PDB file of C-alpha atoms in Angstrom:
ATOM      1  CA  MET A 199     -10.744  31.559 120.157  1.00 46.00           C
ATOM      2  CA  PRO A 200     -10.838  27.834 121.005  1.00 48.00           C
ATOM      3  CA  ASN A 201      -7.956  25.607 119.954  1.00 56.00           C
ATOM      4  CA  ILE A 202      -9.514  23.457 117.206  1.00 58.00           C
ATOM      5  CA  ASP A 203      -7.960  20.192 116.115  1.00 57.00           C
ATOM      6  CA  TRP A 204      -8.613  20.708 112.396  1.00 52.00           C
ATOM      7  CA  GLU A 205      -6.985  17.416 111.438  1.00 55.00           C
ATOM      8  CA  ASN A 206      -9.511  15.602 113.599  1.00 57.00           C
ATOM      9  CA  VAL A 207     -12.392  17.707 112.225  1.00 52.00           C
ATOM     10  CA  PHE A 208     -11.457  16.960 108.604  1.00 49.00           C
ATOM     11  CA  GLU A 209     -10.921  13.267 109.343  1.00 51.00           C
ATOM     12  CA  ARG A 210     -14.403  12.980 110.859  1.00 53.00           C
ATOM     13  CA  ALA A 211     -15.967  14.913 107.989  1.00 47.00           C
ATOM     14  CA  TYR A 212     -14.248  12.554 105.536  1.00 46.00           C
ATOM     15  CA  ARG A 213     -15.576   9.513 107.358  1.00 50.00           C
ATOM     16  CA  PHE A 214     -19.071  11.015 107.383  1.00 49.00           C
ATOM     17  CA  PHE A 215     -19.170  11.174 103.597  1.00 49.00           C
ATOM     18  CA  VAL A 216     -16.999   8.128 102.827  1.00 61.00           C
ATOM     19  CA  ARG A 217     -17.842   4.692 104.178  1.00 73.00           C
ATOM     20  CA  PRO A 218     -15.420   3.730 106.950  1.00 83.00           C
ATOM     21  CA  ILE A 219     -13.610   0.396 107.033  1.00 88.00           C
ATOM     22  CA  ALA A 220     -15.109  -1.423 109.992  1.00 91.00           C
ATOM     23  CA  GLY A 221     -16.159  -4.764 111.399  1.00 90.00           C
ATOM     24  CA  ILE A 222     -18.921  -6.188 113.554  1.00 92.00           C
ATOM     25  CA  GLU A 223     -18.510  -6.759 117.279  1.00 92.00           C
ATOM     26  CA  SER A 224     -20.950  -8.533 119.564  1.00 92.00           C
ATOM     27  CA  VAL A 225     -21.811  -8.429 123.240  1.00 94.00           C
ATOM     28  CA  VAL A 226     -24.033 -10.650 125.357  1.00 93.00           C
ATOM     29  CA  ILE A 227     -26.080  -8.347 127.587  1.00 94.00           C
ATOM     30  CA  ASP A 228     -28.260 -10.041 130.173  1.00 90.00           C
ATOM     31  CA  ASP A 229     -28.075 -13.320 128.183  1.00 89.00           C
ATOM     32  CA  LYS A 230     -29.108 -11.669 124.892  1.00 92.00           C
ATOM     33  CA  ILE A 231     -26.712 -11.160 121.974  1.00 92.00           C
ATOM     34  CA  HIS A 232     -26.281  -7.602 120.635  1.00 94.00           C
ATOM     35  CA  TYR A 233     -24.244  -6.290 117.690  1.00 95.00           C
ATOM     36  CA  PHE A 234     -22.495  -3.036 116.828  1.00 95.00           C
ATOM     37  CA  ALA A 235     -20.138  -1.690 114.161  1.00 94.00           C
ATOM     38  CA  TYR A 236     -16.587  -0.986 115.280  1.00 92.00           C
ATOM     39  CA  GLN A 237     -13.755   0.809 113.508  1.00 90.00           C
ATOM     40  CA  TYR A 238     -10.542  -0.766 114.723  1.00 85.00           C
ATOM     41  CA  SER A 239      -8.138   1.878 113.417  1.00 81.00           C
ATOM     42  CA  TRP A 240      -9.849   4.506 115.594  1.00 80.00           C
ATOM     43  CA  ASP A 241     -11.086   2.166 118.354  1.00 83.00           C
ATOM     44  CA  GLU A 242     -14.512   3.667 117.851  1.00 88.00           C
ATOM     45  CA  VAL A 243     -18.122   2.493 117.846  1.00 92.00           C
ATOM     46  CA  LEU A 244     -19.912   3.507 114.637  1.00 92.00           C
ATOM     47  CA  SER A 245     -23.472   2.294 115.053  1.00 94.00           C
ATOM     48  CA  PRO A 246     -26.433   1.851 117.355  1.00 95.00           C
ATOM     49  CA  LEU A 247     -26.587  -1.351 119.372  1.00 96.00           C
ATOM     50  CA  PHE A 248     -28.650  -3.939 117.483  1.00 96.00           C
ATOM     51  CA  VAL A 249     -30.457  -6.959 118.887  1.00 95.00           C
ATOM     52  CA  SER A 250     -31.451  -8.111 115.400  1.00 95.00           C
ATOM     53  CA  SER A 251     -28.669  -9.597 113.274  1.00 93.00           C
ATOM     54  CA  LYS A 252     -30.689  -8.654 110.180  1.00 95.00           C
ATOM     55  CA  LYS A 253     -30.803  -4.979 111.158  1.00 96.00           C
ATOM     56  CA  MET A 254     -27.084  -5.062 111.893  1.00 96.00           C
ATOM     57  CA  ALA A 255     -26.407  -6.527 108.441  1.00 95.00           C
ATOM     58  CA  TYR A 256     -28.660  -3.965 106.714  1.00 96.00           C
ATOM     59  CA  TYR A 257     -26.890  -1.141 108.536  1.00 95.00           C
ATOM     60  CA  ALA A 258     -23.457  -2.469 107.577  1.00 95.00           C
ATOM     61  CA  ALA A 259     -24.444  -2.921 103.927  1.00 94.00           C
ATOM     62  CA  ARG A 260     -25.531   0.736 103.767  1.00 93.00           C
ATOM     63  CA  LYS A 261     -22.855   2.376 105.908  1.00 92.00           C
ATOM     64  CA  LEU A 262     -19.669   0.285 106.048  1.00 94.00           C
ATOM     65  CA  LYS A 263     -17.014  -1.375 103.959  1.00 91.00           C
ATOM     66  CA  THR A 264     -14.147  -3.798 104.528  1.00 89.00           C
ATOM     67  CA  ASP A 265     -10.535  -3.662 103.376  1.00 89.00           C
ATOM     68  CA  ASP A 266     -11.575  -5.026  99.979  1.00 88.00           C
ATOM     69  CA  GLY A 267     -14.471  -2.624  99.436  1.00 87.00           C
ATOM     70  CA  ARG A 268     -18.242  -2.484  99.804  1.00 91.00           C
ATOM     71  CA  HIS A 269     -20.424  -5.548 100.315  1.00 93.00           C
ATOM     72  CA  GLY A 270     -24.129  -6.284 100.301  1.00 93.00           C
ATOM     73  CA  TYR A 271     -26.532  -7.578 102.889  1.00 95.00           C
ATOM     74  CA  VAL A 272     -25.775 -11.299 102.308  1.00 94.00           C
ATOM     75  CA  PHE A 273     -22.057 -10.799 103.000  1.00 94.00           C
ATOM     76  CA  TRP A 274     -22.646  -8.909 106.235  1.00 94.00           C
ATOM     77  CA  LYS A 275     -25.389 -11.268 107.388  1.00 93.00           C
ATOM     78  CA  SER A 276     -23.065 -14.253 106.982  1.00 91.00           C
ATOM     79  CA  LEU A 277     -20.393 -12.360 108.927  1.00 89.00           C
ATOM     80  CA  VAL A 278     -22.779 -11.535 111.771  1.00 90.00           C
ATOM     81  CA  ASP A 279     -24.011 -15.123 111.896  1.00 87.00           C
ATOM     82  CA  GLU A 280     -20.558 -16.699 112.214  1.00 80.00           C
ATOM     83  CA  PRO A 281     -20.507 -19.069 115.215  1.00 62.00           C
ATOM     84  CA  GLU A 282     -17.957 -17.036 117.184  1.00 65.00           C
ATOM     85  CA  ASN A 283     -20.182 -13.961 116.993  1.00 58.00           C
ATOM     86  CA  GLY A 284     -22.936 -15.895 118.695  1.00 55.00           C
ATOM     87  CA  LEU A 285     -20.693 -16.288 121.729  1.00 58.00           C
ATOM     88  CA  GLY A 286     -20.140 -12.537 122.052  1.00 68.00           C
ATOM     89  CA  ASP A 287     -16.864 -10.634 121.980  1.00 84.00           C
ATOM     90  CA  PHE A 288     -17.935  -9.080 125.296  1.00 93.00           C
ATOM     91  CA  THR A 289     -20.281  -9.974 128.143  1.00 94.00           C
ATOM     92  CA  LEU A 290     -22.322  -7.681 130.381  1.00 96.00           C
ATOM     93  CA  THR A 291     -24.455  -9.517 132.910  1.00 96.00           C
ATOM     94  CA  ARG A 292     -27.350  -8.173 134.959  1.00 96.00           C
ATOM     95  CA  ARG A 293     -25.108  -8.584 138.030  1.00 97.00           C
ATOM     96  CA  ASP A 294     -22.364  -6.485 136.376  1.00 97.00           C
ATOM     97  CA  ILE A 295     -24.872  -3.688 135.723  1.00 97.00           C
ATOM     98  CA  TYR A 296     -26.297  -3.856 139.241  1.00 98.00           C
ATOM     99  CA  ASN A 297     -22.875  -3.977 140.913  1.00 98.00           C
ATOM    100  CA  PHE A 298     -21.532  -1.039 138.880  1.00 98.00           C
ATOM    101  CA  ASN A 299     -24.566   1.081 139.726  1.00 98.00           C
ATOM    102  CA  PHE A 300     -24.574   0.045 143.391  1.00 98.00           C
ATOM    103  CA  ALA A 301     -20.830   0.700 143.776  1.00 98.00           C
ATOM    104  CA  LEU A 302     -21.073   4.108 142.105  1.00 97.00           C
ATOM    105  CA  ASN A 303     -23.956   5.278 144.288  1.00 97.00           C
ATOM    106  CA  SER A 304     -22.406   3.801 147.446  1.00 97.00           C
ATOM    107  CA  ALA A 305     -19.160   5.662 146.780  1.00 96.00           C
ATOM    108  CA  LEU A 306     -21.146   8.896 146.592  1.00 95.00           C
ATOM    109  CA  THR A 307     -22.700   8.342 150.010  1.00 95.00           C
ATOM    110  CA  ASP A 308     -20.064   6.595 152.151  1.00 92.00           C
ATOM    111  CA  CYS A 309     -16.871   7.817 150.413  1.00 90.00           C
ATOM    112  CA  LYS A 310     -15.268   4.367 150.665  1.00 93.00           C
ATOM    113  CA  PHE A 311     -13.693   2.035 148.136  1.00 94.00           C
ATOM    114  CA  GLN A 312     -16.180  -0.323 146.504  1.00 96.00           C
ATOM    115  CA  SER A 313     -14.902  -3.854 145.971  1.00 95.00           C
ATOM    116  CA  LEU A 314     -18.176  -4.713 144.207  1.00 95.00           C
ATOM    117  CA  MET A 315     -17.235  -2.417 141.301  1.00 97.00           C
ATOM    118  CA  PRO A 316     -16.786  -4.873 138.420  1.00 96.00           C
ATOM    119  CA  HIS A 317     -13.843  -4.878 136.045  1.00 95.00           C
ATOM    120  CA  ASN A 318     -15.820  -5.323 132.836  1.00 97.00           C
ATOM    121  CA  ASP A 319     -14.185  -4.982 129.429  1.00 96.00           C
ATOM    122  CA  PHE A 320     -17.401  -3.845 127.755  1.00 96.00           C
ATOM    123  CA  ILE A 321     -17.963  -1.019 130.250  1.00 97.00           C
ATOM    124  CA  ASN A 322     -14.317   0.073 130.387  1.00 95.00           C
ATOM    125  CA  GLY A 323     -13.347  -0.585 126.785  1.00 92.00           C
ATOM    126  CA  VAL A 324     -16.494   0.279 124.847  1.00 95.00           C
ATOM    127  CA  ILE A 325     -19.089   2.285 126.786  1.00 96.00           C
ATOM    128  CA  VAL A 326     -16.619   4.652 128.468  1.00 96.00           C
ATOM    129  CA  SER A 327     -14.949   5.292 125.094  1.00 93.00           C
ATOM    130  CA  LEU A 328     -18.137   6.210 123.210  1.00 93.00           C
ATOM    131  CA  PHE A 329     -17.719   9.661 121.623  1.00 86.00           C
ATOM    132  CA  ARG A 330     -14.409  10.075 123.441  1.00 82.00           C
ATOM    133  CA  GLU A 331     -13.217  12.583 120.819  1.00 76.00           C
ATOM    134  CA  SER A 332     -16.418  14.631 121.035  1.00 81.00           C
ATOM    135  CA  VAL A 333     -17.349  14.781 124.725  1.00 86.00           C
ATOM    136  CA  THR A 334     -17.216  18.372 125.996  1.00 86.00           C
ATOM    137  CA  ILE A 335     -16.043  18.329 129.600  1.00 89.00           C
ATOM    138  CA  ASN A 336     -17.904  20.771 131.843  1.00 87.00           C
ATOM    139  CA  GLN A 337     -16.358  22.970 134.541  1.00 88.00           C
ATOM    140  CA  ASN A 338     -17.631  20.773 137.365  1.00 88.00           C
ATOM    141  CA  ILE A 339     -15.758  17.736 136.039  1.00 91.00           C
ATOM    142  CA  ASP A 340     -12.647  19.831 135.374  1.00 90.00           C
ATOM    143  CA  GLY A 341     -12.730  21.184 138.930  1.00 89.00           C
ATOM    144  CA  LEU A 342     -13.058  17.747 140.505  1.00 91.00           C
ATOM    145  CA  ALA A 343     -10.378  16.283 138.215  1.00 90.00           C
ATOM    146  CA  SER A 344      -7.874  18.879 139.406  1.00 88.00           C
ATOM    147  CA  LYS A 345      -7.907  17.126 142.811  1.00 86.00           C
ATOM    148  CA  PHE A 346      -6.354  14.143 141.042  1.00 87.00           C
ATOM    149  CA  GLY A 347      -3.651  16.287 139.455  1.00 84.00           C
ATOM    150  CA  VAL A 348      -5.359  16.269 136.048  1.00 86.00           C
ATOM    151  CA  ALA A 349      -5.189  19.579 134.198  1.00 82.00           C
ATOM    152  CA  SER A 350      -8.198  21.240 132.598  1.00 75.00           C
ATOM    153  CA  GLY A 351      -8.764  19.741 129.166  1.00 79.00           C
ATOM    154  CA  ASP A 352      -6.982  16.477 129.992  1.00 86.00           C
ATOM    155  CA  VAL A 353     -10.035  14.556 131.203  1.00 90.00           C
ATOM    156  CA  ASP A 354     -10.587  11.702 128.755  1.00 91.00           C
ATOM    157  CA  ASP A 355     -11.816   8.129 128.617  1.00 93.00           C
ATOM    158  CA  HIS A 356      -8.457   6.784 129.860  1.00 92.00           C
ATOM    159  CA  PHE A 357      -8.751   8.918 132.997  1.00 92.00           C
ATOM    160  CA  ILE A 358     -12.322   7.686 133.562  1.00 94.00           C
ATOM    161  CA  LYS A 359     -11.172   4.071 133.285  1.00 94.00           C
ATOM    162  CA  GLU A 360      -8.491   4.773 135.897  1.00 92.00           C
ATOM    163  CA  LEU A 361     -11.092   6.309 138.198  1.00 94.00           C
ATOM    164  CA  ILE A 362     -13.322   3.230 137.903  1.00 96.00           C
ATOM    165  CA  GLU A 363     -10.394   1.082 139.028  1.00 95.00           C
ATOM    166  CA  TYR A 364      -9.630   3.589 141.804  1.00 94.00           C
ATOM    167  CA  VAL A 365     -13.209   3.492 143.143  1.00 95.00           C
ATOM    168  CA  ALA A 366     -12.909  -0.305 143.149  1.00 96.00           C
ATOM    169  CA  GLY A 367      -9.772  -0.028 145.297  1.00 93.00           C
ATOM    170  CA  ARG A 368      -7.645  -1.670 142.620  1.00 92.00           C
ATOM    171  CA  ARG A 369      -5.561   1.411 141.768  1.00 88.00           C
ATOM    172  CA  ASP A 370      -3.792   4.190 143.667  1.00 83.00           C
ATOM    173  CA  ALA A 371      -4.802   7.810 143.138  1.00 77.00           C
ATOM    174  CA  PRO A 372      -2.347  10.720 142.796  1.00 61.00           C
ATOM    175  CA  LYS A 373      -3.575  12.295 146.045  1.00 59.00           C
ATOM    176  CA  ASN A 374      -5.348  11.202 149.222  1.00 55.00           C
ATOM    177  CA  GLY A 375      -8.370  12.708 150.948  1.00 56.00           C
ATOM    178  CA  ASP A 376     -11.566  11.795 152.723  1.00 55.00           C
ATOM    179  CA  THR A 377     -13.745  12.898 149.806  1.00 65.00           C
ATOM    180  CA  LEU A 378     -11.571  11.617 146.969  1.00 87.00           C
ATOM    181  CA  VAL A 379     -13.553   8.423 146.346  1.00 93.00           C
ATOM    182  CA  LYS A 380     -16.755  10.455 146.264  1.00 93.00           C
ATOM    183  CA  ASP A 381     -15.161  12.922 143.829  1.00 94.00           C
ATOM    184  CA  ALA A 382     -14.075  10.058 141.582  1.00 95.00           C
ATOM    185  CA  ALA A 383     -17.602   8.610 141.558  1.00 96.00           C
ATOM    186  CA  LEU A 384     -19.039  12.049 140.731  1.00 95.00           C
ATOM    187  CA  ILE A 385     -16.676  12.431 137.776  1.00 95.00           C
ATOM    188  CA  ILE A 386     -17.535   8.951 136.449  1.00 96.00           C
ATOM    189  CA  LYS A 387     -21.259   9.580 136.776  1.00 97.00           C
ATOM    190  CA  GLU A 388     -21.179  13.011 135.153  1.00 95.00           C
ATOM    191  CA  TYR A 389     -18.901  11.831 132.342  1.00 96.00           C
ATOM    192  CA  LEU A 390     -21.162   8.886 131.512  1.00 97.00           C
ATOM    193  CA  HIS A 391     -24.162  11.209 131.650  1.00 96.00           C
ATOM    194  CA  LEU A 392     -22.487  13.365 128.986  1.00 95.00           C
ATOM    195  CA  VAL A 393     -21.770  10.269 126.880  1.00 95.00           C
ATOM    196  CA  SER A 394     -25.380   9.146 127.305  1.00 95.00           C
ATOM    197  CA  SER A 395     -26.712  12.506 126.106  1.00 94.00           C
ATOM    198  CA  MET A 396     -24.831  12.036 122.812  1.00 93.00           C
ATOM    199  CA  SER A 397     -25.728   8.386 122.322  1.00 93.00           C
ATOM    200  CA  HIS A 398     -28.371   6.516 120.367  1.00 94.00           C
ATOM    201  CA  LYS A 399     -31.257   5.280 122.512  1.00 95.00           C
ATOM    202  CA  SER A 400     -29.943   1.708 122.316  1.00 96.00           C
ATOM    203  CA  TRP A 401     -26.736   2.767 124.101  1.00 97.00           C
ATOM    204  CA  ARG A 402     -28.449   5.342 126.309  1.00 96.00           C
ATOM    205  CA  ASN A 403     -30.711   2.711 127.882  1.00 95.00           C
ATOM    206  CA  ILE A 404     -27.688   0.694 129.066  1.00 96.00           C
ATOM    207  CA  ILE A 405     -25.791   3.722 130.340  1.00 97.00           C
ATOM    208  CA  TYR A 406     -28.858   4.824 132.292  1.00 97.00           C
ATOM    209  CA  GLU A 407     -28.897   1.480 134.114  1.00 97.00           C
ATOM    210  CA  LEU A 408     -25.259   2.011 135.084  1.00 97.00           C
ATOM    211  CA  ILE A 409     -25.611   5.537 136.481  1.00 97.00           C
ATOM    212  CA  LYS A 410     -29.209   5.878 137.683  1.00 96.00           C
ATOM    213  CA  THR A 411     -29.694   7.044 141.264  1.00 90.00           C
TER     214      THR A 411
END
């Protein structure tokens, strides 16, 4: 019988039926502002990625609340339209997307560190952490992760972030080997593919650009 974290299950069920306390984050992707709901206490994305500030505000009015309770569309629209939101809390440029994809695929073929791999807070801090409590790690990822001294069941978003930095040559790995960089790239790609399969189309489109062959 699998070991079920019932506290986590009940917490998620509670948040499904009760509006979570959350805020609005923004990211500039390829020079276009996008918005998403973020729950800070869980460090978790709660919504699709919206290009329209109106749709973001409508979503928030229906699904979210703040510390002082529920609010309507006008409140959330004014929050989304605050000047600092227009600048974006994060930035993901077309070059960032291209370099991440190029570095990942190059690591798979030449097994060398990839200095082009960007250190991007939106990729590492948001995209990699999508559904981090729900991603079911397959046996292939578990097997490859064991080469890095990571036990079965311990592969998580923090490990993936470390592997991204390792592929970039900015971090040491627990072990050395000719195929280790390739193994790291395979884990990153398969993990993000799993995240993509659970994501809304708005997120899935971005992840696809990062991991496509």
